[in-house]
mmCIF file of C-alpha atoms in Angstrom:
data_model
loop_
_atom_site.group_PDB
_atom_site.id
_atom_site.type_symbol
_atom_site.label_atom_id
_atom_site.label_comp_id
_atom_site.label_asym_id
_atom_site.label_seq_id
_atom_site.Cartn_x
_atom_site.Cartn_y
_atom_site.Cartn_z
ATOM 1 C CA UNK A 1 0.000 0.000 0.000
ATOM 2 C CA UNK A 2 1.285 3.582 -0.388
ATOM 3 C CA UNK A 3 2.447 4.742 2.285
ATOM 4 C CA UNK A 4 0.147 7.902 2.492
ATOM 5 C CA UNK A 5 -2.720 5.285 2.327
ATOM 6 C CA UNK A 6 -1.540 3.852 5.782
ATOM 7 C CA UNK A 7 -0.665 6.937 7.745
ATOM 8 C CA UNK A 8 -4.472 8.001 7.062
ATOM 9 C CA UNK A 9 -5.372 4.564 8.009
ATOM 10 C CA UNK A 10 -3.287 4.959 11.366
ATOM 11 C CA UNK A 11 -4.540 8.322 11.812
ATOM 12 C CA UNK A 12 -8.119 7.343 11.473
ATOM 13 C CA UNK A 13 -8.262 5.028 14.711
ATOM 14 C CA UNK A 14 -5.802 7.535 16.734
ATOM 15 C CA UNK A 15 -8.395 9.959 16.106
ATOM 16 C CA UNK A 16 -11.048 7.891 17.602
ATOM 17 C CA UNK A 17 -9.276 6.177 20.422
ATOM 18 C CA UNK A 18 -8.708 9.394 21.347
ATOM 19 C CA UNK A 19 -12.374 10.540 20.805
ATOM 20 C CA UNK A 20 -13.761 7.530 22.531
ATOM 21 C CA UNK A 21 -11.138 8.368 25.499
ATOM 22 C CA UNK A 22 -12.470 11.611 26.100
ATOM 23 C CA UNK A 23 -16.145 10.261 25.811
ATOM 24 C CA UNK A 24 -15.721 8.105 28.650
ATOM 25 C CA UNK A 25 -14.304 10.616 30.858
ATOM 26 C CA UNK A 26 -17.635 12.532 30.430
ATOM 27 C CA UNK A 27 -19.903 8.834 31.509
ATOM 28 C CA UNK A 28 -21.193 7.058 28.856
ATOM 29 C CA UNK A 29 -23.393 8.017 26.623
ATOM 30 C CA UNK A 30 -25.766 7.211 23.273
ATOM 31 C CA UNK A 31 -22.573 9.081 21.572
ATOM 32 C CA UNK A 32 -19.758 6.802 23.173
ATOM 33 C CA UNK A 33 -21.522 3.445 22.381
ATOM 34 C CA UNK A 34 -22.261 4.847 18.168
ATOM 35 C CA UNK A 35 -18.189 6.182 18.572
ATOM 36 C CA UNK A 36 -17.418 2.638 19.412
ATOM 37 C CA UNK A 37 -19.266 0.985 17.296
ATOM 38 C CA UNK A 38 -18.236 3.408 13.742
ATOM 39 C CA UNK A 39 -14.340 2.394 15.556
ATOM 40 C CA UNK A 40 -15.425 -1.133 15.409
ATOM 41 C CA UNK A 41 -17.060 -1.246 12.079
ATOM 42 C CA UNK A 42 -13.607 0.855 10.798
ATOM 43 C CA UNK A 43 -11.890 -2.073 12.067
ATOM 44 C CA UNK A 44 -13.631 -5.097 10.649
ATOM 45 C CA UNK A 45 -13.795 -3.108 7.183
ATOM 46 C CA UNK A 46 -10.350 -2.387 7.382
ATOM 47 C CA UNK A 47 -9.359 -6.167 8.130
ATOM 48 C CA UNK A 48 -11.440 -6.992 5.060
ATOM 49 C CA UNK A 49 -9.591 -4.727 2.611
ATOM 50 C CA UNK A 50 -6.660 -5.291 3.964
ATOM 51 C CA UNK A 51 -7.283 -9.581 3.420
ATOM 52 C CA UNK A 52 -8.661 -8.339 -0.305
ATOM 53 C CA UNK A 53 -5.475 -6.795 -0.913
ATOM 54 C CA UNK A 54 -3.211 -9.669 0.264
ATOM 55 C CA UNK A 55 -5.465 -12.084 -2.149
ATOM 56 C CA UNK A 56 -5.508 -9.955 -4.942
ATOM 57 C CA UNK A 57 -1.511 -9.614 -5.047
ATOM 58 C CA UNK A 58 -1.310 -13.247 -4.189
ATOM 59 C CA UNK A 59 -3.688 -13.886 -7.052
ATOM 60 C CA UNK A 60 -2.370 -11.227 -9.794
ATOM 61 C CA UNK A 61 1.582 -13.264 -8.706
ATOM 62 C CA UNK A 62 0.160 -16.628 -9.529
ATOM 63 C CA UNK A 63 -1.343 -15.452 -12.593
ATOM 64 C CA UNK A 64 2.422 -13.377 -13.351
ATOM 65 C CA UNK A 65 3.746 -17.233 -12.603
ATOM 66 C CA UNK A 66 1.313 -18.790 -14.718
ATOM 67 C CA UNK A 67 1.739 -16.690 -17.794
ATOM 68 C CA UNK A 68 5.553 -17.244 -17.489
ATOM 69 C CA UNK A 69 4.850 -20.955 -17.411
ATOM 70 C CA UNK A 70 2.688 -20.385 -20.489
ATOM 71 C CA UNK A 71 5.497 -18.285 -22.044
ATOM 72 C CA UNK A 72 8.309 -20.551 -21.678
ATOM 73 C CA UNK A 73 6.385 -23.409 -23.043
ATOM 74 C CA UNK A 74 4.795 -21.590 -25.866
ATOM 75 C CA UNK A 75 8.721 -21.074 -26.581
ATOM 76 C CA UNK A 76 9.300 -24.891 -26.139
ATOM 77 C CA UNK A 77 6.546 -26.302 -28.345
ATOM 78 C CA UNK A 78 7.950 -23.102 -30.937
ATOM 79 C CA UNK A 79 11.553 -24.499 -30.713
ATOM 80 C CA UNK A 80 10.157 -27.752 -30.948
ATOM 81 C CA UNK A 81 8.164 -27.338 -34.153
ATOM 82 C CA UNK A 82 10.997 -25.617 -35.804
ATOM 83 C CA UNK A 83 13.275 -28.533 -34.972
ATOM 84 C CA UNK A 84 10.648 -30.941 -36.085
ATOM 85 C CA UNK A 85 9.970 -28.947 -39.253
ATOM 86 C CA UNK A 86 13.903 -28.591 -39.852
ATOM 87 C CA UNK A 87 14.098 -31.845 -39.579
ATOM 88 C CA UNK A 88 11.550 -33.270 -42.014
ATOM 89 C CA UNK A 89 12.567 -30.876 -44.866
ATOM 90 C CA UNK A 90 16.109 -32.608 -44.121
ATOM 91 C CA UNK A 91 14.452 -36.074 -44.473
ATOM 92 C CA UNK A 92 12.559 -34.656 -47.300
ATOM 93 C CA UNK A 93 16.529 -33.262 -48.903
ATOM 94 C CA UNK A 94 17.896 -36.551 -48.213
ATOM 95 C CA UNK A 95 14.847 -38.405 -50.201
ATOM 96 C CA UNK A 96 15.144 -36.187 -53.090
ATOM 97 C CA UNK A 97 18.864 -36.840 -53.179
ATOM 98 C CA UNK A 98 18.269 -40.933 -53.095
ATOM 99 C CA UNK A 99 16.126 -40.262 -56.025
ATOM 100 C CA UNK A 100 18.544 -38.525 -57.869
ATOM 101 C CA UNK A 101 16.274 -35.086 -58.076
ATOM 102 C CA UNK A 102 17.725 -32.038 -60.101
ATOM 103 C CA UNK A 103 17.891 -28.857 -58.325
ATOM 104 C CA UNK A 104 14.850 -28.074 -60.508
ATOM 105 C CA UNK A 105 12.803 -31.238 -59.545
ATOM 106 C CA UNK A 106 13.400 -30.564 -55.921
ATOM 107 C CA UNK A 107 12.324 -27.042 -55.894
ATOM 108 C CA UNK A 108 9.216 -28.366 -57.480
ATOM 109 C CA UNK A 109 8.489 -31.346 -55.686
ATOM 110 C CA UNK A 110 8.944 -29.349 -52.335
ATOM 111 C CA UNK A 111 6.138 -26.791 -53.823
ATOM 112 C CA UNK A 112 4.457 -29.676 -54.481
ATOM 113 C CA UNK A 113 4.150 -31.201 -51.231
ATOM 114 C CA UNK A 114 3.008 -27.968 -50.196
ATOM 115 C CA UNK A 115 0.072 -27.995 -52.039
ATOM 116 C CA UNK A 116 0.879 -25.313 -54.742
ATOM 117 C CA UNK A 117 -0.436 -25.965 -58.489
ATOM 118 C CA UNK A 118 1.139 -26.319 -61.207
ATOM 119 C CA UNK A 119 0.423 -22.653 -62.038
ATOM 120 C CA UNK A 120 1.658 -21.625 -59.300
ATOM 121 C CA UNK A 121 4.624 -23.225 -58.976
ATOM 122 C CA UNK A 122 5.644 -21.970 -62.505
ATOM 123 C CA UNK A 123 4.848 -18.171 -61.041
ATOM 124 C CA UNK A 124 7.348 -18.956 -57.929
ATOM 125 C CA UNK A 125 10.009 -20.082 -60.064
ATOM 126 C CA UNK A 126 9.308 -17.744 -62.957
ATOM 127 C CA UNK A 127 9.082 -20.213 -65.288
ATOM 128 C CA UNK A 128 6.814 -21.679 -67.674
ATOM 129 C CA UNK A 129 3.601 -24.112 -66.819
ATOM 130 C CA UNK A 130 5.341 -26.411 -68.923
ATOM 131 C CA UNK A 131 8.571 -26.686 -68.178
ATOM 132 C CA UNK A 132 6.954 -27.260 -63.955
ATOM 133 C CA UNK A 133 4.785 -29.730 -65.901
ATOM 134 C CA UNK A 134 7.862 -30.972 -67.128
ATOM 135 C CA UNK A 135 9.912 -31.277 -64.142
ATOM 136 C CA UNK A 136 6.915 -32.879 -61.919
ATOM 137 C CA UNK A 137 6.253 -35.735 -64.579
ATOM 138 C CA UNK A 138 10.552 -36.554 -64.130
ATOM 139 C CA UNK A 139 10.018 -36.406 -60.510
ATOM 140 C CA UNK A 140 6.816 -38.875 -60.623
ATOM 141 C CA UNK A 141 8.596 -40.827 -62.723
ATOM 142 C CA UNK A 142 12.112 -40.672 -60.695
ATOM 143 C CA UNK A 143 10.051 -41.491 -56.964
ATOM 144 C CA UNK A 144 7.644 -43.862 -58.768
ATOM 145 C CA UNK A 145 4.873 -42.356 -58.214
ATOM 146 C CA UNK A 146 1.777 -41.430 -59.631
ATOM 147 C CA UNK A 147 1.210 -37.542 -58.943
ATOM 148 C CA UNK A 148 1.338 -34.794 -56.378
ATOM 149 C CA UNK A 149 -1.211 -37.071 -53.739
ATOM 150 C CA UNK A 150 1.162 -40.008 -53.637
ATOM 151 C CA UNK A 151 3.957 -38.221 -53.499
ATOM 152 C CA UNK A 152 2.634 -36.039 -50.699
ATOM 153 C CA UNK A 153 1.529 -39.281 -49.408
ATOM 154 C CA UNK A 154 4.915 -41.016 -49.733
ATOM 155 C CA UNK A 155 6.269 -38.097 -46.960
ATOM 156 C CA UNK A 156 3.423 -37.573 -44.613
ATOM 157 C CA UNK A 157 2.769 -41.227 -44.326
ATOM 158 C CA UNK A 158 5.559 -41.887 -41.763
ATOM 159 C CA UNK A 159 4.418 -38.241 -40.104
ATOM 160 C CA UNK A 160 0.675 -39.888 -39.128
ATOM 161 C CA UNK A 161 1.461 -43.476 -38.380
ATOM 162 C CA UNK A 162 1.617 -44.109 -35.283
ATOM 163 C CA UNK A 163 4.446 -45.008 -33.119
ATOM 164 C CA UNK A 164 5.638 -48.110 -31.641
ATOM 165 C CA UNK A 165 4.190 -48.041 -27.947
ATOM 166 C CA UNK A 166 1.289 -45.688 -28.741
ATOM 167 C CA UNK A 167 2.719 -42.473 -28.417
ATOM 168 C CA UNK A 168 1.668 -39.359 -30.839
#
């Protein structure tokens, strides 16, 4: 709390200890016992924020926790999936290389895989329709295969099987 926030709660109850002290010197009275009970009532309230307060920080520091938690993990899974990605496009390489893929073939089979057309693949290489017709019927023909599904197939096949003891 700041601390001109507790010297007026500190004042607060001087001032009425001390009001209360001079109202008994004069006898009780109706005004002593509704002094005592507004010193009372200050009390209890004050307890209550003060408990609000405490379970509010303790609250807003497990949430700071939490999000950190959340944080570093979203960072794991992140490194994770780039490993996991870097790694397939290196099995991916290595596949191309056992079927003896051109430069060409590979840049187009990778598109492929992707799920780009034909069309499209010729407009990210800047180069005709043809010649990516071309150099997709070598590559069929090189990973014996019959188009883009089986050949998407042929890579993603090993990604959804599942592993020995049941695990994802």
């Amino acid at each position: 709390m700041p601390p001109k926030f507790l010297l007026l709660l500190a004042v607060f109850p001087l001032y009425q200890a001390w009001d209360l002290y001079q109202l008994v010197s004069s006898g009780p009275s109706f005004h002593f016992y509704a002094e005592t009970a507004a010193t009372i009532a200050f009390l209890v309230i004050l307890g209550i924020v003060i408990g609000e307060r405490r379970r509010a920080l303790n609250e807003f520091e497990t949430l700071k926790h939490s999000a950190a938690a959340a944080a570093r993990a979203a960072a794991e899974r992140d490194a994770a999936a780039q490993r996991s990605t870097r790694d397939f496009l290196q099995s991916m390489q290595e596949q191309f290389e056992r079927w003896g893929l051109t430069p060409a073939e590979r840049d187009v089979a990778l598109l492929l895989v992707k799920g780009l057309s034909l069309e499209e693949i010729a407009g990210v290489r800047e180069t005709g329709a043809k010649t990516v017709r071309q150099h997709a019927a070598n590559l069929y023909a090189k990973a014996k295969v019959n188009g883009r599904h089986q050949l998407a197939a042929f890579f993603f096949e090993d990604l959804l099987a599942p592993r020995p003891g049941g695990g994802p």
